[in-house]
Coordinates of C-alpha atoms in Angstrom, one line a residue:
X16 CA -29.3 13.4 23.3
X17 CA -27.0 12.1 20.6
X18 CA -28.2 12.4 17.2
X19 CA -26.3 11.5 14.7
X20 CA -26.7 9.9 10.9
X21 CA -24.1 8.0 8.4
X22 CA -24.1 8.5 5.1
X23 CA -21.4 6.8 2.9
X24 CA -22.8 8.2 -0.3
X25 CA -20.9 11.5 -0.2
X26 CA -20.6 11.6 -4.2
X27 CA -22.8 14.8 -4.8
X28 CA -20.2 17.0 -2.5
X29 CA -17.9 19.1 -4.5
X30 CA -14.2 18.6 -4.3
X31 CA -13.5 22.3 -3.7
X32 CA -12.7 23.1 -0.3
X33 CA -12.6 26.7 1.4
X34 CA -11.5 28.2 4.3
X35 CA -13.5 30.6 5.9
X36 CA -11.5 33.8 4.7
X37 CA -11.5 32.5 0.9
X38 CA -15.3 32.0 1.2
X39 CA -15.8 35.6 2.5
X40 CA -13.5 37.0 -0.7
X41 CA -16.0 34.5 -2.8
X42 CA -18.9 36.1 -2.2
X43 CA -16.9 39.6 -2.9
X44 CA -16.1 38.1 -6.0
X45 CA -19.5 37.2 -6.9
X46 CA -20.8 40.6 -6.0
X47 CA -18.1 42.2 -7.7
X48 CA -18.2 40.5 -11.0
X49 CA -21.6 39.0 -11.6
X50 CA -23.4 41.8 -9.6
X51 CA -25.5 39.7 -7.3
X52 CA -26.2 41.7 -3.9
X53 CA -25.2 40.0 -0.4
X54 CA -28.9 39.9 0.4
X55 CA -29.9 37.9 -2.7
X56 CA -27.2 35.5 -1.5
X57 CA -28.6 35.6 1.7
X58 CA -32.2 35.1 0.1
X59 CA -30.8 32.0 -2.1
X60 CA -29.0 30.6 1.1
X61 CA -32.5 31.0 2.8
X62 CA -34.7 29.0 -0.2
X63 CA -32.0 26.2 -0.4
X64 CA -32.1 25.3 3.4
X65 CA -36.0 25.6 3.0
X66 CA -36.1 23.0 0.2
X67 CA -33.8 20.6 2.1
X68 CA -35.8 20.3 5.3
X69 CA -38.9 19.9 3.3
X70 CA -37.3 17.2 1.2
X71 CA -36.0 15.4 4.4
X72 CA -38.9 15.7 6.8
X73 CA -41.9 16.5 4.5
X74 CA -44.6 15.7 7.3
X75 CA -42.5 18.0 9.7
X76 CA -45.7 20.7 10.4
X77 CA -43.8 22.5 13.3
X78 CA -40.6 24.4 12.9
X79 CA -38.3 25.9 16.0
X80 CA -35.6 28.1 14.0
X81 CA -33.3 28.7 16.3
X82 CA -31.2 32.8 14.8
X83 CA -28.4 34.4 15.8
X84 CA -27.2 37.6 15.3
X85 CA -25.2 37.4 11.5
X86 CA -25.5 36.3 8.8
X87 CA -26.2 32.8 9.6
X88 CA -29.1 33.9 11.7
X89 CA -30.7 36.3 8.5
X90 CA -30.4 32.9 6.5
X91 CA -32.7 31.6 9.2
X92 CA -35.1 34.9 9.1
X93 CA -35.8 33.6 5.3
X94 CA -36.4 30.0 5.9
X95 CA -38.8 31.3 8.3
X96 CA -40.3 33.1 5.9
X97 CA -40.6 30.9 3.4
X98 CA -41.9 27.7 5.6
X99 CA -44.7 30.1 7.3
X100 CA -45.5 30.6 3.8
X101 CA -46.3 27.1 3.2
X102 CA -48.8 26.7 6.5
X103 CA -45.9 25.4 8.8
X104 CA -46.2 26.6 12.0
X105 CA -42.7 28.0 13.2
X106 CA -41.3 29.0 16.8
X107 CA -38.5 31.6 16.0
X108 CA -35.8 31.9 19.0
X109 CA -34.2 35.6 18.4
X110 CA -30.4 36.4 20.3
X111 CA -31.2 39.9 19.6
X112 CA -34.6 40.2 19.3
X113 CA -35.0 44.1 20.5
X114 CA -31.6 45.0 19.1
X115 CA -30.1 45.5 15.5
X116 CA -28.4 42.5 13.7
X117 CA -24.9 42.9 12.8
X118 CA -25.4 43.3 9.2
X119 CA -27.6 44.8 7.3
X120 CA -28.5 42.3 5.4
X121 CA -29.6 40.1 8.2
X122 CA -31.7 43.1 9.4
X123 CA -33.4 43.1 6.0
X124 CA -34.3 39.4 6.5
X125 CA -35.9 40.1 10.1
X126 CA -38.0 42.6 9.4
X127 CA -38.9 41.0 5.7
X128 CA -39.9 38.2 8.7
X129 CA -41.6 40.8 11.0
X130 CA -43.7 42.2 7.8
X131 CA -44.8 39.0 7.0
X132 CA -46.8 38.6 10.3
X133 CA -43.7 36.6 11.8
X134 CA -43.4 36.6 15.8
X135 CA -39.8 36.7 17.6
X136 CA -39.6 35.1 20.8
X137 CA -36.4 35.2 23.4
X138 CA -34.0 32.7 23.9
X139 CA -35.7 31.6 26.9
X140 CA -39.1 31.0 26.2
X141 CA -40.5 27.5 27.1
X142 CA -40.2 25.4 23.9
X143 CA -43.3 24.1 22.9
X144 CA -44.1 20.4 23.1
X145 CA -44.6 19.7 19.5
X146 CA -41.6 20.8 17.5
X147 CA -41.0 18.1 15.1
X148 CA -37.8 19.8 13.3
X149 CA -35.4 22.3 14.3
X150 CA -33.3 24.9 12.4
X151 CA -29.8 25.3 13.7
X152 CA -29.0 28.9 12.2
X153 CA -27.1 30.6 15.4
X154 CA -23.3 31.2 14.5
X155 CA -22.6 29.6 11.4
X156 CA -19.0 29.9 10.0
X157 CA -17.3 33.2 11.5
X158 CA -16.9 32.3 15.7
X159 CA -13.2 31.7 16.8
X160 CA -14.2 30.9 20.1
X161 CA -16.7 29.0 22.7
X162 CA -20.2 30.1 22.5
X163 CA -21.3 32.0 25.5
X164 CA -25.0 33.0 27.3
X165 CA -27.6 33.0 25.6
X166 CA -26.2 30.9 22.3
X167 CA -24.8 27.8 24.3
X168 CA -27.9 27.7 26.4
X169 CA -29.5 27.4 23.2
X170 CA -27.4 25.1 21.7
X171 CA -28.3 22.6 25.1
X172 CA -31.4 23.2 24.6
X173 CA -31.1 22.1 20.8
X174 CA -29.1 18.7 22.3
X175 CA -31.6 17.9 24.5
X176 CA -34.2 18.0 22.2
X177 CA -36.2 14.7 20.4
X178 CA -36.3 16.8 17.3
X179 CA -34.1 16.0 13.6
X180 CA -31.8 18.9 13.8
X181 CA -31.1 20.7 10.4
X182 CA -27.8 23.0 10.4
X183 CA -27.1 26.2 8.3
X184 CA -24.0 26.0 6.9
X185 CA -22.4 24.6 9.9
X186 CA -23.4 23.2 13.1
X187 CA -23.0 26.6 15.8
X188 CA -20.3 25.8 18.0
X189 CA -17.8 23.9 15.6
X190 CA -14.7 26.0 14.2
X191 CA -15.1 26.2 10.3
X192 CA -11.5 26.1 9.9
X193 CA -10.0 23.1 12.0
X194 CA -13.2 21.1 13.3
X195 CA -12.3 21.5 16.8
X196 CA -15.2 21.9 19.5
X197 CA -13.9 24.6 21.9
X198 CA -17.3 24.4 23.7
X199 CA -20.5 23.0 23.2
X200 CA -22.0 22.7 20.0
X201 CA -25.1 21.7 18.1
X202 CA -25.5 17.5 17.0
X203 CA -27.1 17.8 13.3
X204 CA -28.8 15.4 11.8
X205 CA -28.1 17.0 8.7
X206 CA -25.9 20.2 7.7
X207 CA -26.5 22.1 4.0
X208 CA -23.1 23.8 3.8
X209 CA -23.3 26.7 1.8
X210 CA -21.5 28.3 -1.4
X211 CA -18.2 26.0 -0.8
X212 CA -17.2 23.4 1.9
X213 CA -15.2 24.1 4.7
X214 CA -12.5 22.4 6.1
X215 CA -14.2 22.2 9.9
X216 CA -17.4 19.6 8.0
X217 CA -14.4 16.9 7.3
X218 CA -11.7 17.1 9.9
X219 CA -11.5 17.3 13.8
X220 CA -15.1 16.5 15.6
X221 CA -17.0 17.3 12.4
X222 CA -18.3 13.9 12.2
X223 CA -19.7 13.5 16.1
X224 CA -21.6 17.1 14.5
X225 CA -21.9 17.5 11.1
X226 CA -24.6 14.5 10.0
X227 CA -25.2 14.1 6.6
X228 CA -23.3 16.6 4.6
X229 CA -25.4 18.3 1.6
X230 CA -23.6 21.1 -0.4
X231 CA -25.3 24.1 -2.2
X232 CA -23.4 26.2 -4.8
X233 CA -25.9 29.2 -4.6
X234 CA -26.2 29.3 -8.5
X235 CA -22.5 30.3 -8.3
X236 CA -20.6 26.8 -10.1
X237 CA -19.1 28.8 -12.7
X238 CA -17.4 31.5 -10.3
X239 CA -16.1 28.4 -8.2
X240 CA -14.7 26.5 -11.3
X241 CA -12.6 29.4 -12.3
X242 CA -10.6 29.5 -8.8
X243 CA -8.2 26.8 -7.5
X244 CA -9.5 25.5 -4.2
X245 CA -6.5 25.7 -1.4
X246 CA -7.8 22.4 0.2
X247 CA -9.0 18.9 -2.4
X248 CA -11.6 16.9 -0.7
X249 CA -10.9 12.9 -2.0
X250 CA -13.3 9.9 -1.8
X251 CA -14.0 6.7 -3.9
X252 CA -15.2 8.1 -6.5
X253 CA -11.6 9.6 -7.2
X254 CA -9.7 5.7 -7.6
X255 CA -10.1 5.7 -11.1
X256 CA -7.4 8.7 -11.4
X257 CA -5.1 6.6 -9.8
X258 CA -5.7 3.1 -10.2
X259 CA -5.5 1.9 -13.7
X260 CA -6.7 -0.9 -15.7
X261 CA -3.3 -3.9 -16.2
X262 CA -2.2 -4.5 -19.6
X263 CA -3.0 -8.2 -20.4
X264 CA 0.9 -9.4 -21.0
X265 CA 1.8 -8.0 -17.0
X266 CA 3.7 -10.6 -14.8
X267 CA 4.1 -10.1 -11.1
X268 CA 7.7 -8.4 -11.5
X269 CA 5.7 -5.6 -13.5
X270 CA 3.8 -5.3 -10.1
X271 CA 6.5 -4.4 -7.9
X272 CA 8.9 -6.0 -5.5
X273 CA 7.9 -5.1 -2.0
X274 CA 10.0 -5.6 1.0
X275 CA 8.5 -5.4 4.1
X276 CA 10.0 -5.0 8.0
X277 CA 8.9 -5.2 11.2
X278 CA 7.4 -8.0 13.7
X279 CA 9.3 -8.3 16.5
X280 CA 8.6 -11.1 19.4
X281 CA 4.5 -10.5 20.1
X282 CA 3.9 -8.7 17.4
X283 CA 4.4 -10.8 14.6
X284 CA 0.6 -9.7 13.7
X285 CA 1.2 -6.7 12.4
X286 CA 3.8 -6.9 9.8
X287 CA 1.5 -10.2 8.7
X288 CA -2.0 -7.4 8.3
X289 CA 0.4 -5.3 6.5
X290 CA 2.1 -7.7 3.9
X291 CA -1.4 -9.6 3.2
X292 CA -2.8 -6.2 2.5
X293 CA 0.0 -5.1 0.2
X294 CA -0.8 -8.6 -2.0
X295 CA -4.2 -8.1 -1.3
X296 CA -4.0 -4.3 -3.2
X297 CA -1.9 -5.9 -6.2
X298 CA 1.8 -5.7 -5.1
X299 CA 3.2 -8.8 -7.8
X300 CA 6.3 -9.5 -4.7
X301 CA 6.3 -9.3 -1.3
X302 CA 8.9 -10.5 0.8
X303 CA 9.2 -10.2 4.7
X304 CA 12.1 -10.1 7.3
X305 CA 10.7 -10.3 10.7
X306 CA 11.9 -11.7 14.3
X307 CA 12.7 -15.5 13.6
X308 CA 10.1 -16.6 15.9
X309 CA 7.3 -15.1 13.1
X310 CA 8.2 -16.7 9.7
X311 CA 6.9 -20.2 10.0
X312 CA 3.2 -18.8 11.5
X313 CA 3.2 -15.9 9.1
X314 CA 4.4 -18.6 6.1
X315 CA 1.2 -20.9 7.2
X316 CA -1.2 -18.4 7.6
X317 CA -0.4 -16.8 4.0
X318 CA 1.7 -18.9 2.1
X319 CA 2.0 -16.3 -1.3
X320 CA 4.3 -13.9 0.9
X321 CA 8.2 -14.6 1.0
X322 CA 9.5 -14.7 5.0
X323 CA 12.8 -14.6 6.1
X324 CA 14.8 -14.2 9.3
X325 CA 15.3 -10.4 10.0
X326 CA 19.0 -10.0 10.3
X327 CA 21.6 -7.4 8.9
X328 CA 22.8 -9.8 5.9
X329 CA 19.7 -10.3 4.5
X330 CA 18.3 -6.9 4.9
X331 CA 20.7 -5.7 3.2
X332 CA 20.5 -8.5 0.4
X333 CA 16.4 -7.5 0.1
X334 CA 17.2 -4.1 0.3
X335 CA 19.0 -4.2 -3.1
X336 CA 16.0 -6.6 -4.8
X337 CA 13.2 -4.1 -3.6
X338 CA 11.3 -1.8 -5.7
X339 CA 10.0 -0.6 -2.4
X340 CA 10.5 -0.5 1.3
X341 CA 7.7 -0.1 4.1
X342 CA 8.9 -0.3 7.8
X343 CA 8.0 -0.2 11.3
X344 CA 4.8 -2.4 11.4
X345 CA 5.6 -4.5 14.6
X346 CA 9.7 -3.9 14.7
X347 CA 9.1 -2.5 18.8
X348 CA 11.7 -0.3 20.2
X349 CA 14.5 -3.3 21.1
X350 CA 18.4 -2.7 19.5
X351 CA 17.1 -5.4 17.1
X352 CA 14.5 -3.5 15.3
X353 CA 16.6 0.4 15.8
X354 CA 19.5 -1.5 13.6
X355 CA 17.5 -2.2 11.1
X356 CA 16.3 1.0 10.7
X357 CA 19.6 2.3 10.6
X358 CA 20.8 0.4 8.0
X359 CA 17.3 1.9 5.9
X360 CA 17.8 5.3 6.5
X361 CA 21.5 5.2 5.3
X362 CA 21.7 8.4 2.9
X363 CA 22.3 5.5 -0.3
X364 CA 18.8 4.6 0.0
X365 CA 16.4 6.6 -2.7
X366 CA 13.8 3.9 -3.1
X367 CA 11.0 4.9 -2.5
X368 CA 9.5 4.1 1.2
X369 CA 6.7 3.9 3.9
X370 CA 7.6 4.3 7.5
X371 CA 4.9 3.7 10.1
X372 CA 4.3 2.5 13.8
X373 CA 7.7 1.8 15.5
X374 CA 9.9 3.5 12.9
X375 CA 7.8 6.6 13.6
X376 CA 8.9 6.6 17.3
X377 CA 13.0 6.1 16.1
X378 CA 12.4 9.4 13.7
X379 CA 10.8 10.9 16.2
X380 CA 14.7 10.7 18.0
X381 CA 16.8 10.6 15.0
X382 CA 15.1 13.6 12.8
X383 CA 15.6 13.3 9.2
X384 CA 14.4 15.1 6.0
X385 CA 14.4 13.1 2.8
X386 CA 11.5 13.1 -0.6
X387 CA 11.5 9.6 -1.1
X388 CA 9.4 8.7 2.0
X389 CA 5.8 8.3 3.6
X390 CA 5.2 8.6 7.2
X391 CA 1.7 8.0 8.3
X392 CA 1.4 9.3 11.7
X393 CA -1.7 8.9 14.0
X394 CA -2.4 12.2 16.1
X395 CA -0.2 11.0 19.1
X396 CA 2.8 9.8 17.1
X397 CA 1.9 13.5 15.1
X398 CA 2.6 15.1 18.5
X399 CA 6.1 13.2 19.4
X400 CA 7.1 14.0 16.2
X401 CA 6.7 17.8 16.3
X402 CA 7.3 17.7 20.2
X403 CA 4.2 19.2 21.0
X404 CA 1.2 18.2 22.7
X405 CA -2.0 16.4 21.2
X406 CA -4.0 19.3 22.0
X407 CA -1.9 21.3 19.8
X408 CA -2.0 18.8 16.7
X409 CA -5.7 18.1 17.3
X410 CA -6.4 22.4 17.0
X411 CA -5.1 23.0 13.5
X412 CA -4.5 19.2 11.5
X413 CA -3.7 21.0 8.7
X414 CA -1.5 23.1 9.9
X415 CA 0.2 20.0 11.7
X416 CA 0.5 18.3 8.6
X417 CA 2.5 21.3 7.0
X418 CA 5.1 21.6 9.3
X419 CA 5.8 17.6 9.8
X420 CA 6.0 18.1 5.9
X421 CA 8.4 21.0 6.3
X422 CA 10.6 19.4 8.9
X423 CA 10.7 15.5 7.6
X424 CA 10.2 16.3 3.8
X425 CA 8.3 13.8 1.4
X426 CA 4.6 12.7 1.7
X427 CA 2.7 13.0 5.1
X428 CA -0.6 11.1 5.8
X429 CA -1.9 12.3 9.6
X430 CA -4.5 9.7 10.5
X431 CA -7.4 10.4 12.0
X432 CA -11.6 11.0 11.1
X433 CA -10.8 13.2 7.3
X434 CA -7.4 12.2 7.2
X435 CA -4.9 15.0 5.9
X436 CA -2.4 14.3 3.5
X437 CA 0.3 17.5 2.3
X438 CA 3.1 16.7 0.2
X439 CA 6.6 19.5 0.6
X440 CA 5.3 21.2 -1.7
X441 CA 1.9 22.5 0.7
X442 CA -0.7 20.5 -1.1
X443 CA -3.6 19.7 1.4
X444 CA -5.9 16.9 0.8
X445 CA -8.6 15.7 3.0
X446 CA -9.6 12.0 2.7
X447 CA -13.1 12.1 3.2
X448 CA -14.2 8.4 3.4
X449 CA -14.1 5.7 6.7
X450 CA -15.8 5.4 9.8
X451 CA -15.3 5.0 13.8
X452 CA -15.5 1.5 13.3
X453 CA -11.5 1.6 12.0
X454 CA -10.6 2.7 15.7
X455 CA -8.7 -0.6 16.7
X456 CA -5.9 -2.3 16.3
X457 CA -4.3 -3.0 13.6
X458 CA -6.2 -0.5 11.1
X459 CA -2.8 1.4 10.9
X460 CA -0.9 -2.0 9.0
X461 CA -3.4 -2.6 6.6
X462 CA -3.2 0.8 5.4
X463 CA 0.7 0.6 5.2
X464 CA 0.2 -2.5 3.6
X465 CA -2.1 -0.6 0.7
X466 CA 0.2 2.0 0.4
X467 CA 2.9 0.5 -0.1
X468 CA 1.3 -1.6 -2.5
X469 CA 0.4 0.9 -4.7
X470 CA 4.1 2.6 -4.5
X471 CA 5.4 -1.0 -5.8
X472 CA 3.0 -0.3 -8.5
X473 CA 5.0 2.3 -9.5
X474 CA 2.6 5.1 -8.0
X475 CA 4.3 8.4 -7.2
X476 CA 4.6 8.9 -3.7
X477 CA 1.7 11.4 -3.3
X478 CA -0.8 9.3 -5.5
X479 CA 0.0 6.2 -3.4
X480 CA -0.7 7.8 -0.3
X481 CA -4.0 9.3 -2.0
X482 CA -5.3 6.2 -3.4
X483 CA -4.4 3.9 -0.6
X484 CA -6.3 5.9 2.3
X485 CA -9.2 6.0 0.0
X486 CA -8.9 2.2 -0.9
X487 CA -8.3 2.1 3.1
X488 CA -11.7 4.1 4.1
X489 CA -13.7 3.3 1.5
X490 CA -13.1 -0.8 2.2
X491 CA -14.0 0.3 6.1
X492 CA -17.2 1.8 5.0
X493 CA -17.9 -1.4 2.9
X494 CA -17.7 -3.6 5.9
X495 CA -19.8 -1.0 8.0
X496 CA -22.6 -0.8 5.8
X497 CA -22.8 -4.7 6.0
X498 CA -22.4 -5.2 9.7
X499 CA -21.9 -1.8 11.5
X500 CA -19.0 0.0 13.2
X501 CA -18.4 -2.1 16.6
X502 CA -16.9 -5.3 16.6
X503 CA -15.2 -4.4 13.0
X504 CA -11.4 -6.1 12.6
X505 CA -8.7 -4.4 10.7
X506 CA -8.5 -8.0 8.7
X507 CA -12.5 -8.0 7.7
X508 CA -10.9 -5.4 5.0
X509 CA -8.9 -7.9 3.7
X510 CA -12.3 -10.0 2.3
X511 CA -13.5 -6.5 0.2
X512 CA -10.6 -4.4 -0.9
X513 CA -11.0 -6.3 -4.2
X514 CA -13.9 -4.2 -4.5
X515 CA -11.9 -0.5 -4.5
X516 CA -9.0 -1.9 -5.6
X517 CA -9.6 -2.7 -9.2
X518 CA -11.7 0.1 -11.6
X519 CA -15.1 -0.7 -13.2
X520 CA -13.3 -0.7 -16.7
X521 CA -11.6 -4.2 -15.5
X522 CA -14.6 -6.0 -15.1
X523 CA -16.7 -6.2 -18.7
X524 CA -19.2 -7.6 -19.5
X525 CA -18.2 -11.4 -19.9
X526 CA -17.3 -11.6 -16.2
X527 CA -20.7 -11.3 -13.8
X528 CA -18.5 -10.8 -10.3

């Protein structure tokens, strides 16, 4: 049974993001230096799940906690505890239930559980017929591989199930690290991730598992301000770093003159999404050279863009006007569209630049390693690029984004569900905003469009591709909320970027928008 839950409001989740070795050397450093035991941890982990399922399903009266043999599963020992406590019946579902846990720790929970009158039943006991919430607390963080007998029975049973599901940490069966699913794993309704977030609750499958994402600091916030996260997390509440108020006096040249390229014969569509989302994110200029065919229907249909004939002359006329260059939307893979891009790409050319789409494939043939440039590859185009298979770029995204950063240079953006962006330099960011609804056409050229929009804007190359995947997921969430994922069109963002695109301290007052 699929159960799953969207929540766009991801503004209490910290920006902090851990890896699962960092978080292991956390809680060192928390017993080191403020002298709290692993067990009182453990104890805190415990009373903070406890607290969440009450809040979420406060007429729940029937508990199934389902405990494996770590720490994840002592967490669940506690909750047990706790909700027997409070009169709620629980069913507790032991992997070892006639056998030592694997830490102590754990083992102190059980038999705190055992002493409190608690009963342990195996994994395959018949569940009974009134559970009205279960507790996910099997494997949380440390597994590396597929869960075998008897968790991933367990974990089917857990799918199968009517139930909410509530997960510890993370949901048992997806990879902490990377968000890949190498087996089965649990569907939460919600997750409380614990001490820091990991990369595996944003990227890969997270979303199809995680549910709603709530975050608990364990009472350790000042530990985790002193130490610099490896990973940022980025949503919409992080614009206003990068997209500032205009100054009264600016005129469009102060905005930025854009040139865009692409849209060969058929695809004239693309490289239109792409510049009407560049005007539409502030770019002052935007001029167009597309296949001849294109510039009267791209001229009607948005008549504040500039359109000319694509054609070696003039690109090399617009190439000396531009502020900016962003190609590939539309140009195909004809002789037409690979001239052009050599002309670009000539060693003279530091502007800064976007390529996407088509130019993608052409760099994926013609390797090159330059700082003033974007590429926003999807997962496939991620794969011809490194010459690898999908498989390998969808097990490690962050470790895919590093290399294409290594090997092409400049500013990566790998598409996908928590987009990763890494810079030359190694910084990882994970966009964490947008929705399944952005899987179709055309999604891809409004966010080159936006990006290169905000580099005409004279955006550093990093902060452009940081504010224009938010602006990008954050619109998609927007149109989501108001009329749900399927049947959502790249150009429905067009009618509310306004929204994410211009900071609160714009609108004052005087103007009721």
């Amino acid at each position: 049974m699929v159960k799953q839950s969207i929540n766009f409001d991801r503004s209490n989740l910290p920006q902090s993001v851990f890896n699962v070795k960092t978080v292991k050397e956390l809680e060192c450093k928390a017993i080191d230096t403020l002298g709290i035991t692993m067990y009182e941890l453990m104890l805190r982990a415990g009373q903070a799940c406890y607290e969440l399922a009450r809040a979420q399903w406060p007429e729940a009266r029937h508990w199934l906690i389902a405990c494996g043999h770590g720490n994840n599963g002592g967490d669940g020992y506690v909750i047990a505890r706790l909700a027997q406590a409070a009169g709620i019946n629980i069913t507790l579902l032991s992997c070892n239930s006639s056998s030592n846990l694997v830490n102590q720790e754990a083992n102190m929970a059980r038999n705190a559980w055992l002493s409190a009158g608690g009963m342990i039943y195996d994994p395959d006991i018949i569940w009974p017929e009134n559970i009205d919430l279960i507790i996910d607390a099997l494997l949380g963080t440390g597994i590396n591989r597929a869960p075998i007998a008897p968790y991933n029975h367990i974990i089917n049973m857990i799918n199968a199930h009517c139930a909410p599901v509530l997960a510890v940490d993370i949901p048992s069966g997806l990879m902490a690290n990377n968000g890949i699913t190498p087996g089965v794993a649990v569907i939460a309704n919600h997750t409380l991730s614990i001490l820091a977030l990991k990369p595996g609750q944003l990227i890969g499958k997270a979303r199809d598992y995680v549910g709603v994402l709530h975050y608990h600091d364990l009472g350790l916030a000042i530990l985790l301000t002193n130490i610099k996260a490896p990973i940022i997390r980025y949503s919409e509440q992080d614009l206003v770093r990068w997209i500032k108020p205009r100054r009264s006096s600016m005129h469009k040249g102060d905005n930025g003159r854009l040139l865009l390229i692409g849209g060969d014969l058929g695809t004239a569509g693309a490289i239109r999404m792409t510049a009407e989302a560049a005007l539409r994110s502030g770019a002052g200029l935007v001029y167009v050279l597309t296949h001849e065919n294109n510039v009267t229907p791209i001229l009607t249909a948005r008549p504040e863009l500039m359109v000319d004939i694509l054609n070696e002359k003039l690109l090399k006329k617009a190439l000396a006007w531009a502020d900016v260059i962003g190609i590939g939307p539309g140009l195909g893979q004809r002789k037409w569209g690979q001239k052009a891009l050599k002309i670009v790409s000539g060693n003279k050319n530091k502007k800064p630049m976007i390529w996407d789409a088509d130019a993608l494939n052409w760099l994926a043939r013609n390797h090159d390693n330059r700082q003033n440039r974007i590429i926003t590859p999807h997962i496939g185009e991620a794969a011809r690029l490194l010459n690898v298979s999908i498989s390998e770029i969808e097990n490690d995204l962050i470790y895919s984004a590093k290399t294409l950063a290594q090997r092409y240079g400049g500013v990566i953006v790998l598409k996908g569900a928590g987009t990763v962006i890494v810079s030359e330099t190694g910084n990882v960011v994970i966009i964490d905003v947008g929705n399944a609804g952005m899987a179709t056409a055309g999604m891809g050229d409004i966010l080159s469009g936006i990006i290169a929009s905000f580099l005409s804007q004279k955006l550093k190359l990093i902060e452009a591709a940081y504010a224009g995947c938010v602006v990008h997921g954050a619109t998609a969430d927007a149109v989501c909320h108001q009329r749900g994922m399927r049947g959502m069109l790249a150009t429905d963002l067009l009618k509310l970027m306004w929204q994410f695109v211009n900071p609160e301290t714009e609108i004052t007052e005087k103007f009721q928008i």
